Coordinates of C-alpha atoms in Angstrom, one line a residue:
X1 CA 100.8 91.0 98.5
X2 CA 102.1 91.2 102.3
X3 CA 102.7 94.0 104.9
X4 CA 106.1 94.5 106.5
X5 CA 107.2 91.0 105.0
X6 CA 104.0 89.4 106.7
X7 CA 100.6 87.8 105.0
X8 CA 98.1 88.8 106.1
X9 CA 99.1 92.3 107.3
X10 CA 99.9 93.0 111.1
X11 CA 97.3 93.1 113.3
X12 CA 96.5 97.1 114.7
X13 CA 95.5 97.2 117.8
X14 CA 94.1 100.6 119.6
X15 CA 92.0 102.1 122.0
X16 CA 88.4 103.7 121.6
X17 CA 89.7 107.4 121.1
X18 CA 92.8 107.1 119.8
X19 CA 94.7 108.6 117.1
X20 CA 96.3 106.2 114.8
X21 CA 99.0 107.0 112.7
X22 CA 100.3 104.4 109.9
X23 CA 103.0 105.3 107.6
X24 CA 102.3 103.4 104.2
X25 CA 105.5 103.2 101.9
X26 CA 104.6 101.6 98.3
X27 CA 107.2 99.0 97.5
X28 CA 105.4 97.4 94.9
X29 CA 107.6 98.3 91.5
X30 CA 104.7 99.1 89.2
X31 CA 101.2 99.7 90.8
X32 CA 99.8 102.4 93.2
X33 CA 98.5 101.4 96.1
X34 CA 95.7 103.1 99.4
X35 CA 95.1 101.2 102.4
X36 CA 90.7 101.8 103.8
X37 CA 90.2 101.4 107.0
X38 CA 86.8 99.1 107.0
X39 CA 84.1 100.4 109.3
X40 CA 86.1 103.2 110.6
X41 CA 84.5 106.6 110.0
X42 CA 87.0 108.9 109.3
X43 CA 85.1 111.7 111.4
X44 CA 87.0 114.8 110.3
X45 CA 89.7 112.7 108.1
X46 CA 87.6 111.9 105.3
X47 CA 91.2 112.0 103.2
X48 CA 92.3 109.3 105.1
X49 CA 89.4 106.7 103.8
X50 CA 92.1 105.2 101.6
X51 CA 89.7 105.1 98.2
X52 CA 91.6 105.7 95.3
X53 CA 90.1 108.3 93.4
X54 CA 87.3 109.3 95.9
X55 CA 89.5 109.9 98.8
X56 CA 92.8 110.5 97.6
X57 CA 95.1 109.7 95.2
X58 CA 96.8 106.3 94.6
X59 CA 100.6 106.0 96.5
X60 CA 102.9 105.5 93.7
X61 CA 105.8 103.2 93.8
X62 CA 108.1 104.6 96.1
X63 CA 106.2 107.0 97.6
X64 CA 105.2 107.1 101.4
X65 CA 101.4 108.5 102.2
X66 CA 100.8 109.2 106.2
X67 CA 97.1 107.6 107.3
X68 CA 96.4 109.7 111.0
X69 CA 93.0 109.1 111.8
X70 CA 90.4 108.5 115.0
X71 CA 88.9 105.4 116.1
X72 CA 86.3 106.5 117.9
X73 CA 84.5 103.1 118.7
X74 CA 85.4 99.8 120.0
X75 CA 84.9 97.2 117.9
X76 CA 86.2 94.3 115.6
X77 CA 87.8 96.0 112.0
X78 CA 90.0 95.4 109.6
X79 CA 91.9 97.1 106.5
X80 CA 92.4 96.1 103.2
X81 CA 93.6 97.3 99.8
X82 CA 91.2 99.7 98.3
X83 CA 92.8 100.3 94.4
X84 CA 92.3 97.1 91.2
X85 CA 91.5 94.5 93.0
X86 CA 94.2 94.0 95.8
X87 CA 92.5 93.4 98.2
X88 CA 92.2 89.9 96.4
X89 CA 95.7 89.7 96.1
X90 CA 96.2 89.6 99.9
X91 CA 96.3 93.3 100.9
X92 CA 94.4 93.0 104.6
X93 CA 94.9 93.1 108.3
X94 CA 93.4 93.0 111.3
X95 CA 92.2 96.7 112.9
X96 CA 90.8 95.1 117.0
X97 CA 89.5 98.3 118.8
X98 CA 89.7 97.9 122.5
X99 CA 87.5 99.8 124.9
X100 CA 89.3 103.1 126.5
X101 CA 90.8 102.9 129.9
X102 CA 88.4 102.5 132.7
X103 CA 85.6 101.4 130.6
X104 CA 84.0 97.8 130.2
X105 CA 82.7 95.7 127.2
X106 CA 79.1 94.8 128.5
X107 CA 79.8 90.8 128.6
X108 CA 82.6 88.9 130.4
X109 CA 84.9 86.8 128.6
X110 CA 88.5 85.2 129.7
X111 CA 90.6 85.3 126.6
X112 CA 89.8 86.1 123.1
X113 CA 90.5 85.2 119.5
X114 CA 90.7 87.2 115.6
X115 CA 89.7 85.2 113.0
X116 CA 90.3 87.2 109.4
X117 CA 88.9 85.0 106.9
X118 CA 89.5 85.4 103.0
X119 CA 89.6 83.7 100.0
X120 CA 92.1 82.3 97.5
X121 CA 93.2 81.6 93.9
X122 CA 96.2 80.2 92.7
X123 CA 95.9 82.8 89.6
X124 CA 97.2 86.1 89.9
X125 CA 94.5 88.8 90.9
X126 CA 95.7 90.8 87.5
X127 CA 94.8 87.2 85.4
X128 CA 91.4 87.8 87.0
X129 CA 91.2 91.7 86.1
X130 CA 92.2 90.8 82.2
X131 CA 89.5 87.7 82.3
X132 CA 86.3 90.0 84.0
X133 CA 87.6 92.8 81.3
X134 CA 87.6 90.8 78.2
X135 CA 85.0 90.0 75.5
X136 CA 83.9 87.1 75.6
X137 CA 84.0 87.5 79.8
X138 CA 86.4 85.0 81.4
X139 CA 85.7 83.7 84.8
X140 CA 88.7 82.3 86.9
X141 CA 85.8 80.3 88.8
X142 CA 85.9 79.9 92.5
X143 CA 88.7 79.7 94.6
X144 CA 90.9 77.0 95.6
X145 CA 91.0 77.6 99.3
X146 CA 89.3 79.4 102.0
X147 CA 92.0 80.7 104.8
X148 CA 91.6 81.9 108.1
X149 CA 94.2 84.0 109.4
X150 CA 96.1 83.6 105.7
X151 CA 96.3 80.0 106.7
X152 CA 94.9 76.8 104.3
X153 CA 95.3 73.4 102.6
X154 CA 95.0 72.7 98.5
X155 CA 95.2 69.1 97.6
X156 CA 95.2 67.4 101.0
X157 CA 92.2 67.6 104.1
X158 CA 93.4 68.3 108.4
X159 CA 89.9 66.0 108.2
X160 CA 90.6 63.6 105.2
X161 CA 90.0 60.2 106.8
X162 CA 86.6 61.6 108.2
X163 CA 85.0 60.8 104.6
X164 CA 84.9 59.2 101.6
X165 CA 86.3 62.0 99.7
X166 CA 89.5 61.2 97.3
X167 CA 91.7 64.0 99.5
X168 CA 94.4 62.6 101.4
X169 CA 95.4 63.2 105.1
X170 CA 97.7 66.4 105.4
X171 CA 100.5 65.5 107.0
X172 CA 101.4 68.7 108.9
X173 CA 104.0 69.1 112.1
X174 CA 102.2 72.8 113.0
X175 CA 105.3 74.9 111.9
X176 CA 104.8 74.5 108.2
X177 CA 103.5 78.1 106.7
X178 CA 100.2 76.1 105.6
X179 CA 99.5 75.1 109.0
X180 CA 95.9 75.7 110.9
X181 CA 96.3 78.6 113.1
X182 CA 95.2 76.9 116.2
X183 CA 93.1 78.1 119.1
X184 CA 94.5 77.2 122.2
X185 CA 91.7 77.2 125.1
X186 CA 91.7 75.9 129.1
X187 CA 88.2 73.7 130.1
X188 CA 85.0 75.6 132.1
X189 CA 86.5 79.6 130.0
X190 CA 84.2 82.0 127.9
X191 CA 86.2 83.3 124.7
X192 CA 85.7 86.0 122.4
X193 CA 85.9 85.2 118.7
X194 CA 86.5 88.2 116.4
X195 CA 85.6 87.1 113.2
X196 CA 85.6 89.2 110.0
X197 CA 85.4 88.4 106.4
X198 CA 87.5 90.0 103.9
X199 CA 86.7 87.7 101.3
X200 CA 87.1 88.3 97.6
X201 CA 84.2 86.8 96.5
X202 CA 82.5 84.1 98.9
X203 CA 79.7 84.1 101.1
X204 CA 81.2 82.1 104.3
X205 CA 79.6 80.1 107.1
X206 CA 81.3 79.5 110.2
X207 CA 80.2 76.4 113.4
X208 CA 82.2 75.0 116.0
X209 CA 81.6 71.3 116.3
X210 CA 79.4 71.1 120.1
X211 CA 79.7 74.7 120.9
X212 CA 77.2 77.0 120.6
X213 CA 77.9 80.8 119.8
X214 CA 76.6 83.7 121.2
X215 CA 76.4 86.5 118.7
X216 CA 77.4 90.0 121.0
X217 CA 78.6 92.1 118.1
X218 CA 78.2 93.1 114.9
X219 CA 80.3 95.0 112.8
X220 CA 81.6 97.4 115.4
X221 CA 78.2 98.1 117.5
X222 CA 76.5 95.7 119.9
X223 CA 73.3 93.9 119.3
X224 CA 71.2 91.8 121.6
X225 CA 73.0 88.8 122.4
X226 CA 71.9 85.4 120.8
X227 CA 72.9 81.7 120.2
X228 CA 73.5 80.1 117.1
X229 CA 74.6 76.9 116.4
X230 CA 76.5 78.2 113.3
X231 CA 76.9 82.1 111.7
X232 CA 76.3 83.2 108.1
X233 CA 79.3 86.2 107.4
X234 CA 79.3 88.2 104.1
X235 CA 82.2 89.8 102.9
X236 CA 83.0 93.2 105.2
X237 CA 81.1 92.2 107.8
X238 CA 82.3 91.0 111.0
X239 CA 81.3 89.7 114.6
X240 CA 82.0 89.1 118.0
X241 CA 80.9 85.5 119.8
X242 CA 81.2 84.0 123.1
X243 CA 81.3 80.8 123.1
X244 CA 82.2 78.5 126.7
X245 CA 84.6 76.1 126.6
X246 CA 82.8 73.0 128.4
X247 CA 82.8 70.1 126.8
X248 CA 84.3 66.9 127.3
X249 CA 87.7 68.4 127.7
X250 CA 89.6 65.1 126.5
X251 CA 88.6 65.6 123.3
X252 CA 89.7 68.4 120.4
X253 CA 86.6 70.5 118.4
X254 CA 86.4 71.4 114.7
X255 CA 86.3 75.0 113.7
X256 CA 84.7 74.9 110.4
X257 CA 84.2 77.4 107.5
X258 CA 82.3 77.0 104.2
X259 CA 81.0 79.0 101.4
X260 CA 77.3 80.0 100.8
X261 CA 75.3 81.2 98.3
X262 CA 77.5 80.1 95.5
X263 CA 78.0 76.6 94.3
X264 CA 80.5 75.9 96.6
X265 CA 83.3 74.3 94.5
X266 CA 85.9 75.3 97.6
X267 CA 86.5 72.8 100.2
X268 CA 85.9 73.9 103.8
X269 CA 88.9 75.5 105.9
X270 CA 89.3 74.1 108.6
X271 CA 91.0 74.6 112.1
X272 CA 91.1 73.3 116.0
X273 CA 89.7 74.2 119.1
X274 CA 92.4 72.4 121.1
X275 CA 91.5 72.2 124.8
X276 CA 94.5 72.4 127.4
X277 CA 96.4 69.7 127.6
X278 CA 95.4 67.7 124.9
X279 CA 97.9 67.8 122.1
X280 CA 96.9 70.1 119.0
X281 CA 97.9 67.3 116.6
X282 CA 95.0 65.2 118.4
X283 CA 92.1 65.1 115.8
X284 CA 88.2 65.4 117.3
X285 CA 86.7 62.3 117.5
X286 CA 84.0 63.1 114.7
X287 CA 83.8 64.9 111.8
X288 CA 83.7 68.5 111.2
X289 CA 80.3 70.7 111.4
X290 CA 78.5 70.6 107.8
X291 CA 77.8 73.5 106.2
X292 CA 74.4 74.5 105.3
X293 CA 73.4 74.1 101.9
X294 CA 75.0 77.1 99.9
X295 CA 71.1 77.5 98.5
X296 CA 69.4 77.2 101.9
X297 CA 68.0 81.5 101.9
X298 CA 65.5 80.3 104.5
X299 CA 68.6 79.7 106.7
X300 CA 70.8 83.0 106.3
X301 CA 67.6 85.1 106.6
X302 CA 66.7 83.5 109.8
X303 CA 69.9 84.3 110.5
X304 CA 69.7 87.7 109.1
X305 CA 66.6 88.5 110.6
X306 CA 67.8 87.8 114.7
X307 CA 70.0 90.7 114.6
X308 CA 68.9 93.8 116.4
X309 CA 70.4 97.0 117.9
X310 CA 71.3 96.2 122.1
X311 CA 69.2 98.4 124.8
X312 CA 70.8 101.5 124.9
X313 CA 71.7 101.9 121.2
X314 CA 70.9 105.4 119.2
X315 CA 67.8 104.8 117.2
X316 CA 67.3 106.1 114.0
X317 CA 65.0 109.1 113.2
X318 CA 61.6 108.4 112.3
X319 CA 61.2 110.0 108.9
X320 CA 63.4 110.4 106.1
X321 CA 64.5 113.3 104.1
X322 CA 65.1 111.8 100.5
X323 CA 65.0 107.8 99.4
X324 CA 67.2 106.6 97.0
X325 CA 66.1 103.0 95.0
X326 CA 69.2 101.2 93.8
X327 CA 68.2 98.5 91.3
X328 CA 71.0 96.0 91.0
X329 CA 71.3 94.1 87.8
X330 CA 73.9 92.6 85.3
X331 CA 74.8 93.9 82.0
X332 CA 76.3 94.4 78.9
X333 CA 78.5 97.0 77.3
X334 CA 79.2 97.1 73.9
X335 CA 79.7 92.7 74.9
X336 CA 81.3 93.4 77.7
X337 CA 79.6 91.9 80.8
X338 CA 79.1 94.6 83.4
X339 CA 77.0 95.1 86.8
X340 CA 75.3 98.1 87.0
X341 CA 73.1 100.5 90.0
X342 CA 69.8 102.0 88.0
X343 CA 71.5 101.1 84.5
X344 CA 74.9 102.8 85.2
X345 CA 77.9 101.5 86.1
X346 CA 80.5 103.2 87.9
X347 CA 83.8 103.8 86.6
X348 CA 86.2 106.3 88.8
X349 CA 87.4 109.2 87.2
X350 CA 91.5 110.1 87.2
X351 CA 90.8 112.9 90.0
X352 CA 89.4 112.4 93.5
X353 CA 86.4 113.1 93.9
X354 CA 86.9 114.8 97.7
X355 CA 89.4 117.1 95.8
X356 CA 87.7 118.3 92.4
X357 CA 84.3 118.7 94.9
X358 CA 85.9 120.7 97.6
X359 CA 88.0 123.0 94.3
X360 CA 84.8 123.0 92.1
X361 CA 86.7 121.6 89.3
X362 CA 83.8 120.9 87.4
X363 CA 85.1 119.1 84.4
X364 CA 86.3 116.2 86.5
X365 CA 83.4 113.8 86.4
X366 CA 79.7 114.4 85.6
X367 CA 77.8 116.9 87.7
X368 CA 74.3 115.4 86.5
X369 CA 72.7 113.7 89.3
X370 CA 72.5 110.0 88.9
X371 CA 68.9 108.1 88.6
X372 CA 67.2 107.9 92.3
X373 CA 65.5 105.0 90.9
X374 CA 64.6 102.7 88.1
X375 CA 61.8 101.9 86.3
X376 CA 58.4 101.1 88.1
X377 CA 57.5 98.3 84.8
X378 CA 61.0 96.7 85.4
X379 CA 60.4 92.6 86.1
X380 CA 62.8 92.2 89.1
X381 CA 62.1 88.2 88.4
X382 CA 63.4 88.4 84.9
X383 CA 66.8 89.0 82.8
X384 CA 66.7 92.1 82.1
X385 CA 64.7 93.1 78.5
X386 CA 67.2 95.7 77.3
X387 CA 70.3 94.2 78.4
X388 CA 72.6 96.8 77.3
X389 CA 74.1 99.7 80.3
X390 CA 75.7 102.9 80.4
X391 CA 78.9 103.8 82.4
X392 CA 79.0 106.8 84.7
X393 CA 81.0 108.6 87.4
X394 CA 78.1 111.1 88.6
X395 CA 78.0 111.0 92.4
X396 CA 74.7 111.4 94.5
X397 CA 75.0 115.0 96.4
X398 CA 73.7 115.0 100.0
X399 CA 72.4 117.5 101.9
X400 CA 74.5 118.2 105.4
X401 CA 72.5 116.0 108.5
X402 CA 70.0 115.0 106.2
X403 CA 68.1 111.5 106.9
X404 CA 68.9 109.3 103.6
X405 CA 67.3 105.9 103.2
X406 CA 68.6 103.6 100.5
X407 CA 66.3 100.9 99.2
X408 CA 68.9 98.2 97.8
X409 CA 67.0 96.1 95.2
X410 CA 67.8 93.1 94.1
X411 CA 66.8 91.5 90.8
X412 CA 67.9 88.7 88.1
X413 CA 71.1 88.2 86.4
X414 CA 71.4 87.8 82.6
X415 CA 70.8 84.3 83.0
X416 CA 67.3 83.2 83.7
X417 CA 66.7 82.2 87.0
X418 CA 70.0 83.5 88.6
X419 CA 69.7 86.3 91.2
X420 CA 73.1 86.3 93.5
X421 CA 73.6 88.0 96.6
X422 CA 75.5 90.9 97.1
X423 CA 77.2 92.5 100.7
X424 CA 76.8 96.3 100.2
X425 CA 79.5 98.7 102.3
X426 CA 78.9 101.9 103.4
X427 CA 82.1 104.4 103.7
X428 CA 82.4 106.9 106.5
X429 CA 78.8 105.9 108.2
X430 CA 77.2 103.2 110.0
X431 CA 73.4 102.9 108.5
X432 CA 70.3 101.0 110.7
X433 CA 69.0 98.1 108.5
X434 CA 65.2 98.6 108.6
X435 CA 64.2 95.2 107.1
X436 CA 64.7 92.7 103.9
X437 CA 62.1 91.9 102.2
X438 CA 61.2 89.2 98.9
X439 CA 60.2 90.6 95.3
X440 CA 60.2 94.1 94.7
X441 CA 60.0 96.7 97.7
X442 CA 56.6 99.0 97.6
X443 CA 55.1 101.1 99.9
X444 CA 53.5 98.6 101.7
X445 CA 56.5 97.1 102.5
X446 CA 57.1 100.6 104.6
X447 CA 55.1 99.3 107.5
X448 CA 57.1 96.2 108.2
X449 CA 60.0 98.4 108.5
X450 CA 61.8 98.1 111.9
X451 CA 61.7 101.4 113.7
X452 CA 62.3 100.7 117.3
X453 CA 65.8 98.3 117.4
X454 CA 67.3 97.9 114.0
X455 CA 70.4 97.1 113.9
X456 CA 73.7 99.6 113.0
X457 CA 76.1 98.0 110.6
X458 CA 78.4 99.4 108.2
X459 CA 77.9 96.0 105.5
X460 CA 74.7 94.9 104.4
X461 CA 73.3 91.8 102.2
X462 CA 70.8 91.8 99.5
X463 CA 69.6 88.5 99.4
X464 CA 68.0 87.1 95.6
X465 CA 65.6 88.9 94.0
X466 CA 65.1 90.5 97.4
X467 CA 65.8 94.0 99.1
X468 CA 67.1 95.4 102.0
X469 CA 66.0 99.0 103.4
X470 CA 68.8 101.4 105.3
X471 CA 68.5 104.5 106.8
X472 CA 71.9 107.0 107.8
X473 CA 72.5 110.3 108.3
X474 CA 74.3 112.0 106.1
X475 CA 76.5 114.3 108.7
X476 CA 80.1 113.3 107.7
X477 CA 81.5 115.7 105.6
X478 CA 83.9 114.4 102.5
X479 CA 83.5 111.9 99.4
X480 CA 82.1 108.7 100.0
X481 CA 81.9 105.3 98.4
X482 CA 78.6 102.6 98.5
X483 CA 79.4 99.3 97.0
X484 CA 79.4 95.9 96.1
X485 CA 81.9 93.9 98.3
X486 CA 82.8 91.2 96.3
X487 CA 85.7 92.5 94.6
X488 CA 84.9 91.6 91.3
X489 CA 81.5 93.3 91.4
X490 CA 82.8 96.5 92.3
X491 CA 85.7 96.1 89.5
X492 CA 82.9 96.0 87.2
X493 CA 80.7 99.0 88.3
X494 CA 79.0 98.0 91.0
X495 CA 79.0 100.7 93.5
X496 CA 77.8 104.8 93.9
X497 CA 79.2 107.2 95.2
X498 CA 77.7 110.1 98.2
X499 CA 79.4 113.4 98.8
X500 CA 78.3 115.3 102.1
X501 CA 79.3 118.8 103.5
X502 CA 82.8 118.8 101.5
X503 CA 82.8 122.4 101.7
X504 CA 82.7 122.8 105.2
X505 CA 86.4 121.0 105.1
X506 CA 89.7 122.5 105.8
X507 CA 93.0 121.7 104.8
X508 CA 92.9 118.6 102.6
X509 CA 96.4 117.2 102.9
X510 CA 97.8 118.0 99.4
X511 CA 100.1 114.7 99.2
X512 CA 96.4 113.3 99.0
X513 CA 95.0 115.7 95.6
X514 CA 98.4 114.9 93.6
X515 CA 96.8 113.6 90.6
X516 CA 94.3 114.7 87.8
X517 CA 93.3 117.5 87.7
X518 CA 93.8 118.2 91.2
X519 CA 97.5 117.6 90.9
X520 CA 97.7 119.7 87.8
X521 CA 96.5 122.8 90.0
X522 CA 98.6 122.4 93.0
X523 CA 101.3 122.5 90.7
X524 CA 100.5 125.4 89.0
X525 CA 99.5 127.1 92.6
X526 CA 103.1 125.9 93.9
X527 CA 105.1 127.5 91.0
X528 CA 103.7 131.0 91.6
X529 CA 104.4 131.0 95.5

């Protein structure tokens, strides 16, 4: 799928407090479409989230929806298709928020760089829907080719004659559509990377043969600068790195990306750091960085584990108001292989939540409260017992400015000994990650919690049979969704929703509610005026 004849999408560029307005006509013939803005909050806009059914309603073919929304906070974002699973099929961009006039980013740097990075299969993304929704399941397995900026190689290697591997050379003049988007840099220069990960399903690890990087943002807020010799990036995350250009400037660097926590059956993608004036087409002289085992845990948590908030940073309140556990396991319903939150797994109701909350049109999804928690006898180490899940569409109600910590627990698969690791995003709020932890969180886990620096992020990772503890305050008002981002994880149910303050909204743009239930009563409204 491509933007304005263009894959990825364009790159949207603004300024900390601007308004942007996008335009989004659906010319796909027969699917709807919404476009979320990831990591922006939609203070105020809530409708403009772009969820389909929790913040509006899908675009239909033909039909033009107007996004107008704040960014109220420099940062590195990006937007991607938020309805099936398009997002797989190519629906991203890049979203760069520059500081406002007459303000400075705390570090220096001479030039920068956006790196989007994503994943790809050479099966349609709707092969992939039918497979994950059939019984017996059927996996499409892992994807041919990592890109970065929409940009790889199948069947041939830029770094072929490095090893032993049967891959041949590529053969590649630099203006074939396949071609590494290069980075162009000048010796003795400090330049910004913007990297973020839109990935369908892999975990990604990203070094720059020599040069270190120094980790300055993450996900939109800074942190306490750090070097790394290479970064671990879930999908939705993202980062800003410096990293100085002085090495021996005769010579051409690898920019190397690899999967991680999967059995990485994807070969790396791979670009250039070309330092002015070599030629780009000049290979470096050795090989490109290796990627950490895809198993290696000890090395993503250390990772993990040296982020923290920058001096200055708000800090999050020291109590709580109400904790919700999420257990995260794999299931079955009626044979079909599902993932489920506390034993339900979500599946979005025909009217959008933010409209059949804010009309109290009570028959549009279930108004029980889902489970806060699970089970204190569940084995977090073991496939589950019962293996067999529910479905639901309940949403977890929030009260206005209340403190909200969400335990995210991991735990194993339906196969033994298989826990994977899941990237959870929060909508509408950046939360402070309070720790991660191994086995199953208790409260004397509460004291290692990280009260004074903890980090804000809008994506966080649950690493096997682990969990990770997140605090937010719930002070946005409108429907919001918490989930899984691997894309087919959330297809399958993994994700919650939270509704805040809905009624202290005014005008909900009706082109937004026109569908369901909602639809059926603006219609009936409209023929009576």
């Amino acid at each position: 799928m491509g933007i304005n004849g263009q894959f990825p999408g364009p790159t949207i560029r603004a300024k900390a407090g601007d308004m942007v307005v996008v335009e989004l006509t659906n010319k796909l013939h027969t699917e709807g479409v919404v476009t979320h803005w990831h990591g922006i909050r939609q203070f105020g806009t809530p409708w403009a989230d772009g969820t389909a059914s929790i913040s509006q309603c899908a675009i239909n073919p033909g039909e033009t929806f107007i996004y107008r929304f704040k960014v109220d906070k420099a940062g590195t974002y990006f937007y991607h298709g938020h309805f099936g699973m398009q997002r797989s099929a190519g629906l991203y961009g890049s979203l760069i928020v520059d500081v406002e006039d007459g303000k400075k980013e705390p570090f220096h740097y001479d030039g920068e760089f956006d790196l989007l990075l994503s994943d790809w299969w050479h099966q349609s993304v709707h092969h992939q829907e039918v497979g994950l929704s059939s019984k017996p399941f059927r996996w499409i397995g892992e994807p041919q080719t990592l890109l970065i900026n929409g940009r790889g190689q199948y069947n041939c290697s830029l770094a072929a004659h490095y090893s032993n591997s049967s891959s041949s050379q590529c053969r590649l003049r630099g203006s074939e559509q396949c071609a590494p988007h290069i980075l162009h840099v000048l010796p003795n220069k400090i330049y910004r990377l913007r990297i973020a990960s839109t990935t369908a399903l892999a975990s990604l690890n990203l070094a720059i043969g020599n040069h270190k990087m120094v980790v300055v943002e993450a996900d939109g807020n800074y942190v306490q600068p750090f070097a790394v010799d290479d970064l671990d990036i879930y999908s939705g995350e993202s980062y800003s790195v410096l990293i100085t250009t002085n090495q021996d400037p005769s010579n051409n660097y690898w920019l190397s990306v690899g999967v991680r926590g999967r059995e990485p059956k994807t070969p790396q993608g791979l670009t250039i750091l070309n330092y002015h004036p070599n030629s780009a087409s000049k290979l470096p002289a050795s090989s490109p960085p290796v990627t950490p085992l895809w198993n290696d845990y000890n090395h993503s948590k250390s990772f993990t584990n040296k982020i923290f908030a920058s001096m200055g940073s708000p800090k999050p309140p020291r109590n709580y108001d109400r904790r919700i556990t999420l257990l995260n396991t794999q299931n079955k319903l009626n044979g079909y292989t599902k993932w489920a939150i506390n034993n339900v797994s979500l599946t979005l109701p025909p009217t959008p939540y933010l409209g059949s909350i804010k009309h109290g049109l009570r028959n549009a999804f279930n108004q029980k409260n889902p489970p806060e928690s699970f089970s204190n006898d569940y084995d977090v180490m073991k496939p589950p017992v019962n293996p067999n899940t529910t479905t639901g569409n309940g949403v977890y109600m929030l009260g206005m400015n209340t403190t909200v910590d969400i335990i995210l627990q991991n735990a194993n698969a339906l196969s033994a000994n298989v826990s994977e690791i899941h990237p959870w995003h929060l909508h509408g709020h950046d939360f402070w990650v309070l720790g991660y932890g191994e086995g199953k969180f208790s409260t004397k886990d509460e004291k290692k919690l990280n009260l004074k620096n903890p980090p804000l992020k809008n994506t966080a990772v649950i690493f096997a049979y682990g969990w990770t503890a997140l605090r937010f305050v719930a002070d946005n008002p409108g429907a919001w969704a918490f989930h899984c981002h691997i894309e087919p994880h959330l297809h399958m149910g993994m994700g919650v929703v939270f509704a805040e303050g809905i009624q202290h909204l005014n005008r909900i743009p009706l082109e937004a509610l026109a569908c369901g239930l909602t639809g059926k009563m603006l219609m009936t409204t409209n023929n009576h005026n």
